[in-house]
Coordinates of C-alpha atoms in Angstrom, one line a residue:
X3 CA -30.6 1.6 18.7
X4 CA -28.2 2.5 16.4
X5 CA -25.6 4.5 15.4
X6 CA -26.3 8.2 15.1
X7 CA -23.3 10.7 14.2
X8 CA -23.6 14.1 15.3
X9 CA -22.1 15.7 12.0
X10 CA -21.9 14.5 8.8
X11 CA -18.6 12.4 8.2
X12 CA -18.4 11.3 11.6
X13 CA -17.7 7.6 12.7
X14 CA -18.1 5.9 15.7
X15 CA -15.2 4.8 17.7
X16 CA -14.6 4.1 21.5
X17 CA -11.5 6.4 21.5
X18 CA -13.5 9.1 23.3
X19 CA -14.4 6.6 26.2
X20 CA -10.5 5.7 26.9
X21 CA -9.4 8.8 26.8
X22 CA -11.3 10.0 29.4
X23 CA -10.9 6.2 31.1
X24 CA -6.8 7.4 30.5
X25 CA -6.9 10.4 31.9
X26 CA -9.7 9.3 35.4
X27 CA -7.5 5.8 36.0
X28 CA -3.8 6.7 34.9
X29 CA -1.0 8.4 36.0
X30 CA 1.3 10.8 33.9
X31 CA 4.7 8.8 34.3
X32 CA 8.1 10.2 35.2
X33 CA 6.6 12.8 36.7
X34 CA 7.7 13.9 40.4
X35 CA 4.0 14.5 41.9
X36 CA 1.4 12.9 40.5
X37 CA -0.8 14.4 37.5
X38 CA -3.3 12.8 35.6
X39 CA -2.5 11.0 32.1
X40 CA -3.5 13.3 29.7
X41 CA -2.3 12.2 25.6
X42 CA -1.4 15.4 23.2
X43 CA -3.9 15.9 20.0
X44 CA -1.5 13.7 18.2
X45 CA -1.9 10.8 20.4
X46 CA -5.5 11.2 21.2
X47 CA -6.0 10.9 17.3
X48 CA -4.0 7.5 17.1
X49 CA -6.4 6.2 20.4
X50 CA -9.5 7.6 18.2
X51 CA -8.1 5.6 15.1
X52 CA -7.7 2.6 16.8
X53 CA -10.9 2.5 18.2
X54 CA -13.0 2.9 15.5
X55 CA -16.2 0.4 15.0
X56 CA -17.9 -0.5 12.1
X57 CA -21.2 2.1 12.4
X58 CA -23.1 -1.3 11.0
X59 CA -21.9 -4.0 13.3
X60 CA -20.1 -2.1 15.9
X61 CA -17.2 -4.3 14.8
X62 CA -13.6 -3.0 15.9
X63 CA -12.2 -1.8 12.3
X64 CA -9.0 -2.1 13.1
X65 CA -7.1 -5.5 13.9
X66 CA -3.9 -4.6 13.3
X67 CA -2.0 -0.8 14.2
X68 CA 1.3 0.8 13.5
X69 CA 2.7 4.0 15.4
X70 CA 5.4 5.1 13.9
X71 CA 7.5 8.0 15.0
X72 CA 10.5 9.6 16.3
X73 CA 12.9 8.6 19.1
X74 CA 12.0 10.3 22.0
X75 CA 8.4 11.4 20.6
X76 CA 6.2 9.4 23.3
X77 CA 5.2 5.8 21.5
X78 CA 6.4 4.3 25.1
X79 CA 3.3 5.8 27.5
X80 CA 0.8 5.7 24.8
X81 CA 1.4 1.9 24.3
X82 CA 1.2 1.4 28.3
X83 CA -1.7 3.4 28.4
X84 CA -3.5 0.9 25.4
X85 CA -2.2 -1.9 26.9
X86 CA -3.7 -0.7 30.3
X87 CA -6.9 0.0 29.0
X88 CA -6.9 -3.3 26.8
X89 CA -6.6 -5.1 30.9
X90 CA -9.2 -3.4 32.5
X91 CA -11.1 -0.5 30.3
X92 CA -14.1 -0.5 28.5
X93 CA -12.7 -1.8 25.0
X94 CA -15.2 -4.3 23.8
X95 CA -18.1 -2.9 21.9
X96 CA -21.6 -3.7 23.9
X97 CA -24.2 -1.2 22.0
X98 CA -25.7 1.9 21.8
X99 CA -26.9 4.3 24.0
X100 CA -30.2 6.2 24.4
X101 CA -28.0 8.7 21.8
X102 CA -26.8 6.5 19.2
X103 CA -23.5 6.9 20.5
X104 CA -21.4 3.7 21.1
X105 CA -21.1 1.7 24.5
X106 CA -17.9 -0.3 25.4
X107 CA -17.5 -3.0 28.2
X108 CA -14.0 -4.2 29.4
X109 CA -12.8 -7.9 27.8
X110 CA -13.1 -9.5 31.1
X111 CA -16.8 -9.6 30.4
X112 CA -16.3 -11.3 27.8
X113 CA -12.8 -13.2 28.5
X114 CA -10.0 -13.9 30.7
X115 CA -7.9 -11.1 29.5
X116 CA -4.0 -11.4 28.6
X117 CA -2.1 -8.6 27.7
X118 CA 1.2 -8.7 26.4
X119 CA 4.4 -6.4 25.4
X120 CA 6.9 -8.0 22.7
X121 CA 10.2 -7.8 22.7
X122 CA 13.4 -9.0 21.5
X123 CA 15.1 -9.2 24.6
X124 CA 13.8 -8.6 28.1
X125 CA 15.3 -4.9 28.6
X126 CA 13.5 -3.5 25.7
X127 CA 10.1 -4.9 26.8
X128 CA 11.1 -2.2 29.6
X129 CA 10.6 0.5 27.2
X130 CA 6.6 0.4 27.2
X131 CA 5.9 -2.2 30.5
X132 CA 8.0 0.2 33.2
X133 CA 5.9 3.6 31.8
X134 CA 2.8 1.6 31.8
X135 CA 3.5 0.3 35.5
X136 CA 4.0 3.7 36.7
X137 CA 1.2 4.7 35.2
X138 CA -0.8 2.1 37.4
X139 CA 1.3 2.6 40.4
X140 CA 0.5 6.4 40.6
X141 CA -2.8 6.2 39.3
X142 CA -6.9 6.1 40.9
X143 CA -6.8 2.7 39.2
X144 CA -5.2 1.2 42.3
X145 CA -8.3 2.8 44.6
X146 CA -11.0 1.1 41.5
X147 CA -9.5 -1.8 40.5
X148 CA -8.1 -5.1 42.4
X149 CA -5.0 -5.2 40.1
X150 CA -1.1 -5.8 41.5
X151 CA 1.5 -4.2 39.6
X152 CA 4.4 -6.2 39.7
X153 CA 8.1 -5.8 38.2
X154 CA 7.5 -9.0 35.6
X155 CA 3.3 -9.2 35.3
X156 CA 0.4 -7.1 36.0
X157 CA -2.0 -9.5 38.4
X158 CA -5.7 -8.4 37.2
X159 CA -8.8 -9.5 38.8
X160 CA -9.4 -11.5 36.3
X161 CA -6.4 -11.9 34.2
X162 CA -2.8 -10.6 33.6
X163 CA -0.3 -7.7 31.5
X164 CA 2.9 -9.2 30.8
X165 CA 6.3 -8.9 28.7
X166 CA 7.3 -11.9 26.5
X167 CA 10.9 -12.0 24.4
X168 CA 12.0 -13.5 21.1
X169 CA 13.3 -16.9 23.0
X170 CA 9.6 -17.6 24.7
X171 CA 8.4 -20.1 21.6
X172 CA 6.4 -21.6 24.4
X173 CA 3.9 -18.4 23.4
X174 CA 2.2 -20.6 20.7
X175 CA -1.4 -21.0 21.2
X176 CA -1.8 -18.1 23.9
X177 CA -5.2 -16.1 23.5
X178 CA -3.9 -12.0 24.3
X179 CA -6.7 -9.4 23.6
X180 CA -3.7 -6.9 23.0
X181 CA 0.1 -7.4 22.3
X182 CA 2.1 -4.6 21.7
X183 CA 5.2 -5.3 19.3
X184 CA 8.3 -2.9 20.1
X185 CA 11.0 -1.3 18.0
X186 CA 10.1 -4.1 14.6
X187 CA 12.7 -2.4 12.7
X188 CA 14.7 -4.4 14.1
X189 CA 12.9 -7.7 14.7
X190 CA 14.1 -10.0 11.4
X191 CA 14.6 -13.9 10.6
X192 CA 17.8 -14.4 12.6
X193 CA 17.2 -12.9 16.0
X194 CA 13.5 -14.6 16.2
X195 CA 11.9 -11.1 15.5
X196 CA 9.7 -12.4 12.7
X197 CA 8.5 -15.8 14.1
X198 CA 7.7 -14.0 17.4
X199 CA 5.4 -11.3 15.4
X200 CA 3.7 -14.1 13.0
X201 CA 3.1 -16.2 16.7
X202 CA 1.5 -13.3 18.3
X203 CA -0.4 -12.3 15.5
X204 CA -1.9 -15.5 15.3
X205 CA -2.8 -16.1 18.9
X206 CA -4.4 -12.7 19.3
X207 CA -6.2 -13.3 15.5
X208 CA -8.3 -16.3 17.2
X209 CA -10.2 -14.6 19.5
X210 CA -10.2 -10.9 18.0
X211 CA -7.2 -9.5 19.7
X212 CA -5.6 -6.4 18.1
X213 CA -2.1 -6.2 17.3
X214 CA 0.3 -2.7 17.8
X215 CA 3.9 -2.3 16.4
X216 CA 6.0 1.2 17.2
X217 CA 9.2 0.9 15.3
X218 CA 11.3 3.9 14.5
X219 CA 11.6 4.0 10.3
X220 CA 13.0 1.1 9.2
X221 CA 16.3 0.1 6.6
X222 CA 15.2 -1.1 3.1
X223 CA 16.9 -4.6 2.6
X224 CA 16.9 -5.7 6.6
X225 CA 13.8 -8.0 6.1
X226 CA 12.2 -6.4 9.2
X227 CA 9.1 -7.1 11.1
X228 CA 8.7 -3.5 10.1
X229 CA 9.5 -3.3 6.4
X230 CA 6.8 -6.0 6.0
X231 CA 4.3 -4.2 7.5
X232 CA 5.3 -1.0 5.7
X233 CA 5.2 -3.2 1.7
X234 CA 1.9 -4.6 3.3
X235 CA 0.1 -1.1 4.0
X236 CA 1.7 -0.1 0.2
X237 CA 0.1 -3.5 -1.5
X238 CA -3.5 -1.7 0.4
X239 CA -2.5 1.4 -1.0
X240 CA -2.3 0.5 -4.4
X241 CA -4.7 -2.0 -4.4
X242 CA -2.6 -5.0 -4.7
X243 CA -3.8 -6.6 -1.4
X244 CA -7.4 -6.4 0.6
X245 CA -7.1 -3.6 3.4
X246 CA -7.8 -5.9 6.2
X247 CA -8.1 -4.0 8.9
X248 CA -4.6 -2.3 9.5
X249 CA -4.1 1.2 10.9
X250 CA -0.8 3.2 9.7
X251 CA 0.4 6.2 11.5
X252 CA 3.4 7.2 10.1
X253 CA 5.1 10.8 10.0
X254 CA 8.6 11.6 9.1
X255 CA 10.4 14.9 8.5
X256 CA 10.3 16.4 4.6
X257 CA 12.3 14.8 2.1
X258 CA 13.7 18.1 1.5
X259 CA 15.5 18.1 4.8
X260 CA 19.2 19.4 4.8
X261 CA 20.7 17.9 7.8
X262 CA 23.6 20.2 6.7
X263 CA 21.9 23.4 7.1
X264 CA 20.5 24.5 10.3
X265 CA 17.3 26.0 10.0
X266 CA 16.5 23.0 7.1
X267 CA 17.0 20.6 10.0
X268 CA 15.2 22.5 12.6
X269 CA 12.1 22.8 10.6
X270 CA 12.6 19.0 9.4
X271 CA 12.4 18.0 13.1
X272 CA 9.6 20.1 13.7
X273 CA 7.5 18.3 11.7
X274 CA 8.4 14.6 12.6
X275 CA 8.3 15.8 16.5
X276 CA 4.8 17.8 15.9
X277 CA 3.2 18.5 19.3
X278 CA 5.4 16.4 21.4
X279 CA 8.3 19.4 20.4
X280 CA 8.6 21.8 23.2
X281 CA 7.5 24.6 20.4
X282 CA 4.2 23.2 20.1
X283 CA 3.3 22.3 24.1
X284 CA 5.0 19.3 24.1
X285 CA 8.6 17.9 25.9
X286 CA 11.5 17.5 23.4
X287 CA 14.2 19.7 23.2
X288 CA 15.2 20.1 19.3
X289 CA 18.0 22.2 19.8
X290 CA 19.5 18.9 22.1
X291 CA 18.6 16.3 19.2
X292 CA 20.3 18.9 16.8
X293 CA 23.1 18.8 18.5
X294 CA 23.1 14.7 18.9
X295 CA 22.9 14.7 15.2
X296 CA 26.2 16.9 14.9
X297 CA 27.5 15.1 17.2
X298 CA 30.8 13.3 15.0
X299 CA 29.8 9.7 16.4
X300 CA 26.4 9.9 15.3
X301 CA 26.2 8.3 12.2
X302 CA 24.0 10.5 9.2
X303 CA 21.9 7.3 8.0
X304 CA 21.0 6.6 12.3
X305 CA 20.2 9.8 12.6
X306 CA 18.0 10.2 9.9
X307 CA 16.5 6.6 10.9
X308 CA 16.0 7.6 14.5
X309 CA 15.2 11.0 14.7
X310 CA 13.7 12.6 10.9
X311 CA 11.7 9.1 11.4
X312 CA 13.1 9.1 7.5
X313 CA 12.7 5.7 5.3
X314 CA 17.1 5.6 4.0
X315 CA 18.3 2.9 2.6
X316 CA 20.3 -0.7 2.3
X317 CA 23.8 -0.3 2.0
X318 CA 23.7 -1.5 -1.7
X319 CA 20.4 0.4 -2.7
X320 CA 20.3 2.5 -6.0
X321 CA 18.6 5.6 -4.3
X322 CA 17.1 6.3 -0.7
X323 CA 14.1 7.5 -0.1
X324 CA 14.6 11.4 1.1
X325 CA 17.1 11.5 -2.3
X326 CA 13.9 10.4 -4.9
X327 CA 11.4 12.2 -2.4
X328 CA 12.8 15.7 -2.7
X329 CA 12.7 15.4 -6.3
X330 CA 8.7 15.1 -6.4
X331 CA 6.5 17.3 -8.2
X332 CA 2.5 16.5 -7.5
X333 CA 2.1 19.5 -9.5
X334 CA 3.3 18.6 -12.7
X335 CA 0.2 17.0 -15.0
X336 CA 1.5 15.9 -18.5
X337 CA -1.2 17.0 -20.7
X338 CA -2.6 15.5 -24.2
X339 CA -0.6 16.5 -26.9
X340 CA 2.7 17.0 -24.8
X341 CA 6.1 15.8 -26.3
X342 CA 7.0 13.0 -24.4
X343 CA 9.4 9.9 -24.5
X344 CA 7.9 6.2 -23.5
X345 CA 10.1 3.2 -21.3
X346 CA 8.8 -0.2 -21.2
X347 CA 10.0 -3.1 -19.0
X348 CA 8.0 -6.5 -19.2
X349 CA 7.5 -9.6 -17.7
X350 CA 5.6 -12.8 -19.0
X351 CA 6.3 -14.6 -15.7
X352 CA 9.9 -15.9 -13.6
X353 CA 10.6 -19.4 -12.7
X354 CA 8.5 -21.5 -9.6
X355 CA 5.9 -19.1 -10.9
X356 CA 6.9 -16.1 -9.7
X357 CA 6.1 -13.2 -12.2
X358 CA 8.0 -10.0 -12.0
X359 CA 6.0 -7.1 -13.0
X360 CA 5.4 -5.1 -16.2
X361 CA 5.6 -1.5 -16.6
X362 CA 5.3 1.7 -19.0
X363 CA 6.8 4.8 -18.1
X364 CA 6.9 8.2 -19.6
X365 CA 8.7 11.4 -19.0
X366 CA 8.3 14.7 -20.3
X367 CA 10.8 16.0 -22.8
X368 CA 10.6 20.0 -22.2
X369 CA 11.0 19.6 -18.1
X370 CA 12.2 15.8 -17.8
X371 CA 9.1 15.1 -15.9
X372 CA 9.0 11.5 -15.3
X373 CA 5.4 9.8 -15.0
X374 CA 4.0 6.2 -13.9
X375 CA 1.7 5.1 -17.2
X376 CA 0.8 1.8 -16.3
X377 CA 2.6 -0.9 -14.1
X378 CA 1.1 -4.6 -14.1
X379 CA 2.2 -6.9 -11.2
X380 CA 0.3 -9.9 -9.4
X381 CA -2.2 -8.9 -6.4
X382 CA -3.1 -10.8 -3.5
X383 CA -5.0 -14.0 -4.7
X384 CA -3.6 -14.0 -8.0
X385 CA -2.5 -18.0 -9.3
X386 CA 1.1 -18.3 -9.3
X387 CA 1.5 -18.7 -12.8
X388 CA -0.1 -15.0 -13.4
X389 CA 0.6 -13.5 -16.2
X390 CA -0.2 -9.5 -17.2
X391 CA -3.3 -9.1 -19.5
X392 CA -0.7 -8.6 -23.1
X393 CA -4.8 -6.9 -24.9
X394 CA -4.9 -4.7 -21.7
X395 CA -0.8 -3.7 -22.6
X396 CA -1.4 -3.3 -25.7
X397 CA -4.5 -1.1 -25.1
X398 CA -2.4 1.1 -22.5
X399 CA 0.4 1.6 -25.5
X400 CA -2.4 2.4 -28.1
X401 CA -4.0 4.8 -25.8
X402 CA -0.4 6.9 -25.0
X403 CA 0.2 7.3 -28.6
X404 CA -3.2 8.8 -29.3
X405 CA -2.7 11.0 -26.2
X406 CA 1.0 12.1 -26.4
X407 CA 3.4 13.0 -29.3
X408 CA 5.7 10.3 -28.6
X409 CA 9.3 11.3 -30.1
X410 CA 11.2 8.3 -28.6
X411 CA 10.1 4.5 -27.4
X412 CA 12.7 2.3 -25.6
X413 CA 11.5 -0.8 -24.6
X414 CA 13.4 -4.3 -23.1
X415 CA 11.9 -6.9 -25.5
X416 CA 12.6 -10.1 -23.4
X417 CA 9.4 -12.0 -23.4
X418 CA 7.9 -9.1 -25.4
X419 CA 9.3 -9.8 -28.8
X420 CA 6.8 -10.5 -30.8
X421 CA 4.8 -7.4 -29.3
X422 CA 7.1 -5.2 -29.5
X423 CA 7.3 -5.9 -33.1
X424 CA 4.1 -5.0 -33.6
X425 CA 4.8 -1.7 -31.9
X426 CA 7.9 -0.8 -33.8
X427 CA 5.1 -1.0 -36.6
X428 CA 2.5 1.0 -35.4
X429 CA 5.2 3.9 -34.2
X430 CA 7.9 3.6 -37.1
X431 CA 6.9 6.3 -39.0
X432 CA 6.7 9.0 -35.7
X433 CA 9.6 8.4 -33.5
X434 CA 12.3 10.8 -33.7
X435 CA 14.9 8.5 -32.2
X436 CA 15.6 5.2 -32.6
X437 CA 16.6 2.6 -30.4
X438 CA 18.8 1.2 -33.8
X439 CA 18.6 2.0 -37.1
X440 CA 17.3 -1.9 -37.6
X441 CA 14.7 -1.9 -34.1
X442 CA 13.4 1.2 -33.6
X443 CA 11.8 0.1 -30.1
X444 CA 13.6 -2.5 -28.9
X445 CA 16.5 -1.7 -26.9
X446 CA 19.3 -3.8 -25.1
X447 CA 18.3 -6.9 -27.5
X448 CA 21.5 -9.0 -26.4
X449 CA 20.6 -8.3 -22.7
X450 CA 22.1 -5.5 -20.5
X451 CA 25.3 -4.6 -20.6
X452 CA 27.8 -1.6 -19.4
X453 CA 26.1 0.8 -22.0
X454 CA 23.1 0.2 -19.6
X455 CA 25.1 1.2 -16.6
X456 CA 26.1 4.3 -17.8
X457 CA 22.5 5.2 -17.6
X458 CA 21.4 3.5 -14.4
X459 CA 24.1 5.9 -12.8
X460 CA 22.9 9.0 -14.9
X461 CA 18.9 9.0 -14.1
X462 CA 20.2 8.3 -10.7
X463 CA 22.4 11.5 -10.8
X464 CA 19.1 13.2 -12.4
X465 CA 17.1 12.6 -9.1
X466 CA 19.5 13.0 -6.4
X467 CA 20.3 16.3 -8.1
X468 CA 17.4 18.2 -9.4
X469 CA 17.6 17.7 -12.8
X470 CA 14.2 16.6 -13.3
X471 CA 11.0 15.8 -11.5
X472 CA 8.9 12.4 -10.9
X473 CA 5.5 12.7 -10.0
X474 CA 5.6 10.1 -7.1
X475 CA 3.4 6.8 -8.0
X476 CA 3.6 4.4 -5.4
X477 CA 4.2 2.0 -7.5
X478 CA 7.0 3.8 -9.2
X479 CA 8.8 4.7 -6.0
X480 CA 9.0 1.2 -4.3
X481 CA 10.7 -0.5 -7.5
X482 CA 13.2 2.3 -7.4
X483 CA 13.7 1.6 -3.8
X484 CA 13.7 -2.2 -4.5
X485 CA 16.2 -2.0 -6.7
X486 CA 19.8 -3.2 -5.6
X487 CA 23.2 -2.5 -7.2
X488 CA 25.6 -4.9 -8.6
X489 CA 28.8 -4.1 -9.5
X490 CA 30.2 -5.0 -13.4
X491 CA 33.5 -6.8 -14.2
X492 CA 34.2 -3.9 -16.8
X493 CA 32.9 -0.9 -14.5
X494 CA 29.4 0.7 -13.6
X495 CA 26.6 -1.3 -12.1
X496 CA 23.0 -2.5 -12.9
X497 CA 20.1 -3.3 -10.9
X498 CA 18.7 -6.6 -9.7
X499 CA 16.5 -7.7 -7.1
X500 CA 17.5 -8.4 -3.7
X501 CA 17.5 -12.2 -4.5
X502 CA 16.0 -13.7 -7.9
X503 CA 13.0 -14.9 -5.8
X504 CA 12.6 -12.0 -4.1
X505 CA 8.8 -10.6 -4.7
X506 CA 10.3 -7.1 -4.6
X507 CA 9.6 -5.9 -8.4
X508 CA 11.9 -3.3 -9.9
X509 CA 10.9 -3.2 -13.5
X510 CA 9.3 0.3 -13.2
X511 CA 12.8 1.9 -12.4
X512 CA 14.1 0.2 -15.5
X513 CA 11.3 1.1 -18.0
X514 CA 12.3 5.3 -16.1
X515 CA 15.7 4.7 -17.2
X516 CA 14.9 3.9 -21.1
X517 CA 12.4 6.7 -21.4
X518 CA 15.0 9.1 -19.6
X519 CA 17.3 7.8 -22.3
X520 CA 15.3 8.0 -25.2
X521 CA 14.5 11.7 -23.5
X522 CA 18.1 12.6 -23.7
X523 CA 18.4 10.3 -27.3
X524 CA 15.9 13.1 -28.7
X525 CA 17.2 15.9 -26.7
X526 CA 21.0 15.6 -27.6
X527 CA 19.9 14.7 -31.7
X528 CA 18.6 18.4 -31.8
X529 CA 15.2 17.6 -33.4
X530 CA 12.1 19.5 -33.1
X531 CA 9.4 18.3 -32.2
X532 CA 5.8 20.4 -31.5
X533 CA 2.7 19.6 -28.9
X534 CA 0.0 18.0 -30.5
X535 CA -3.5 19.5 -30.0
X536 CA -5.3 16.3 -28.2
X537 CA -5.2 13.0 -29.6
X538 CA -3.8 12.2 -33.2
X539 CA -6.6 11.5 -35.9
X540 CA -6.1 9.5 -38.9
X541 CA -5.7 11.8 -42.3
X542 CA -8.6 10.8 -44.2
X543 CA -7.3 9.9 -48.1
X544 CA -8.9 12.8 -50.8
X545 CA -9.8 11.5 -53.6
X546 CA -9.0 13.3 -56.8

């Protein structure tokens, strides 16, 4: 047989099998008289993600998962129920029916199944493994299945569930079919986090085994378990990295959300809670994490962290996330012929062959619309001496300047020089501002300086403030919240990387600050300067 959906669009997954195996074996935990486990819509989706095969193969598509979501929204029994399912349920793909419709069969068939949950220390494993034995404890499992549940391991009939920390190194070479990875915002280098994740990952990589993290959001700069993860699923996004099998569920509360204003926050929580909120059928009180927000010892960056579920920022970052978020606009196209100013920031490569990235940006002189034009950077499987394509550049710049009446062109020549000369050639005789009455493109020749400060701190302003718009690239927003400051001898700041290594690129957000200058350059000179009607064609010469 094989596959056979029953609409079109549908994929095959074995989510609908553990659900139902959920909801006949498991118990609902911290509940006085038992009930059966039964997961809200939200929940049942992520089982239904999780779970889905390859309608070819059969093949589990995901290896690798990600829950993340509010404190107090309910990661801690869906990750018991998983991981009790992963011990005992029917998880491991064995067919088709008589209907087309997928078959599972439990890993012990298969295996001798070891399931753990990850830790730093052994009262967090608690968070998921004491839900989870509950659920066992109360359950018709006990009546189907020969299984123990004990206070540090889960005896199977064939097999075990356990909890392992940071300090058990000892884990190398273990074969789990499921590990469940708490709280990774705040698993990093120097508390073992991040050796512990690449260990498990490994182990359960060797036979098949599937991988789940639940952090809260995490903090820019930390080096997290989490943050990796989160750069990782952004490298798929924008192509930069091969998808390989990883599942993202991430929801946080608008960007837009004024923890200052009541109803703002209310409906701000409302979303990142969604149908674990007592509003919608669920359990959380909003009203009582309002009030833990207000609360004077609650700290504004925690509480967005913990409860919005909102991305914030390191302590020396240039903007935070919500700030550059709220200042979106997806509905903002910049059309042919609009007036526009260009920013350029390029790379030819860094030392130890580590190439920073190369970028043109433009922005939209009659709203200050910023816009992502082209960003270059190295993808997975690049050689380490990569270097941007300077004909497919070249091409980009050609192409804008047909497209757009472009008033103003600020560009960092480092590494560029020559190229840039050639620009300052082909626009010369267009541009309304200059970068210098000598280099009509290049800007900051003699490297940046406190004149460049001035407007780091102003496009900043522009964002947090509502000034003008960005139409959200990807690519755009992550070197913007790459981007670190440091502070100048002579006042003001500029932005670097968090270490020269680091293979966190920033150049977009320095080729948006040159075309928000050159923006303001043409805006402050008073010139005039009209749309174009589509591209630019050549004046043919009349002969007399």
């Amino acid at each position: 047989m094989a596959w056979k959906p029953e609409f079109p669009g549908e994929w095959p997954t074995l989510g609908w099998t553990m659900l139902d195996w959920y909801t006949d074996m498991l118990a609902q935990p911290d509940c006085a008289d038992y009930q059966p486990l039964v997961l809200t819509d939200e929940q049942a989706k992520f089982v239904l993600d999780y779970y889905r095969l390859d309608p070819r193969t059969g093949r589990r598509v995901v290896r690798r998962g990600v829950l993340s979501r509010s404190k107090g929204w309910g990661k801690s029994p869906i990750v018991g129920a998983i991981g009790a399912g992963e011990g005992l349920g029917p998880v491991v793909f064995d067919g088709w029916d008589a209907n087309g419709r997928p078959v599972g069969r439990p890993w012990n068939t298969v295996r001798t199944p070891r399931v753990q949950f990850a830790a730093l220390n052994e009262d967090q494993t608690k968070n998921a493994f004491e839900p989870m034995l509950e659920m066992l404890r109360e359950g018709p499992v006990m009546d189907y299945y020969d299984i123990d549940p004990m206070e540090t391991f889960v005896a199977l009939p064939k097999g075990r569930i356990e909890f392992i920390t940071a300090a058990a190194l000892s884990k190398e070479g273990e074969k789990p079919v499921f590990a469940a990875l708490d709280q990774t915002e705040g698993w990093v280098r120097s508390n073992g986090g991040k050796n512990l994740a690449s260990v498990i990952r490994r182990n359960a990589g060797k036979i098949g085994g599937s991988t789940l993290e639940t952090p809260n959001s995490y903090r820019p700069g930390t080096g997290s378990v989490s943050e990796e993860t989160f750069a990782y699923a952004q490298a798929i996004e924008e192509g930069r990295a091969s998808t390989g099998g990883l599942l993202v569920d991430h929801r946080e509360a608008p960007a837009s959300t004024d923890m200052s204003d009541d109803e703002s926050l209310y409906q701000g929580l409302l979303v990142a809670y969604g149908d674990s909120a007592r509003e919608n059928g669920g359990w959380v009180d909003l009203r009582r994490i309002m009030d833990e927000i207000r609360d004077p010892a609650t700290d504004p960056q925690d509480a967005r962290q913990y409860y919005l579920n909102q991305v914030t920022h390191a302590s020396d970052s240039w903007v935070s996330k919500p700030e550059i978020m709220a200042a979106v606009d997806l509905n903002k196209h910049p059309a042919p012929g609009d007036v526009i100013t260009l920013g350029f920031d390029g790379s030819r490569g860094r030392n130890k062959g580590k190439a920073d990235a190369t970028a043109l940006v433009g922005m939209r002189v009659r709203d200050k619309h910023l816009f992502t034009i082209g960003v270059w950077e190295p993808r997975e499987g690049d050689p380490q001496d990569w270097t941007p394509n300077i004909a497919e550049v070249d091409a980009v710049v050609r192409e804008t300047k047909e497209k757009f009446n472009v008033v103003g062109f600020y560009a960092d020549p480092s590494g560029w020089t020559g190229q840039i000369a050639e620009w300052e050639a082909l626009f010369a005789s267009t541009l309304k501002v200059k970068a210098s009455r000598d280099a009509p493109i290049s800007a900051w020749p003699r490297g940046k300086d406190t004149r460049v400060a001035d407007h780091v701190e102003m496009l900043r302003l522009a964002l947090v403030s509502g000034e003008m718009t960005w139409d959200g690239s990807s690519a755009l927003m992550r070197h913007m919240l790459n981007a670190r400051r440091r502070a100048l001898r002579r006042g003001g700041y500029l932005l670097y990387k968090q270490f020269p290594d680091s293979p966190d690129k920033i150049d977009a957000a320095y080729a948006g600050i040159m075309a928000y200058k050159a923006c303001l350059d043409f805006i402050s000179s008073g010139k005039s300067a009209k749309p174009v009607n589509g591209p630019r064609r050549r004046r043919k010469a009349v002969l007399a």
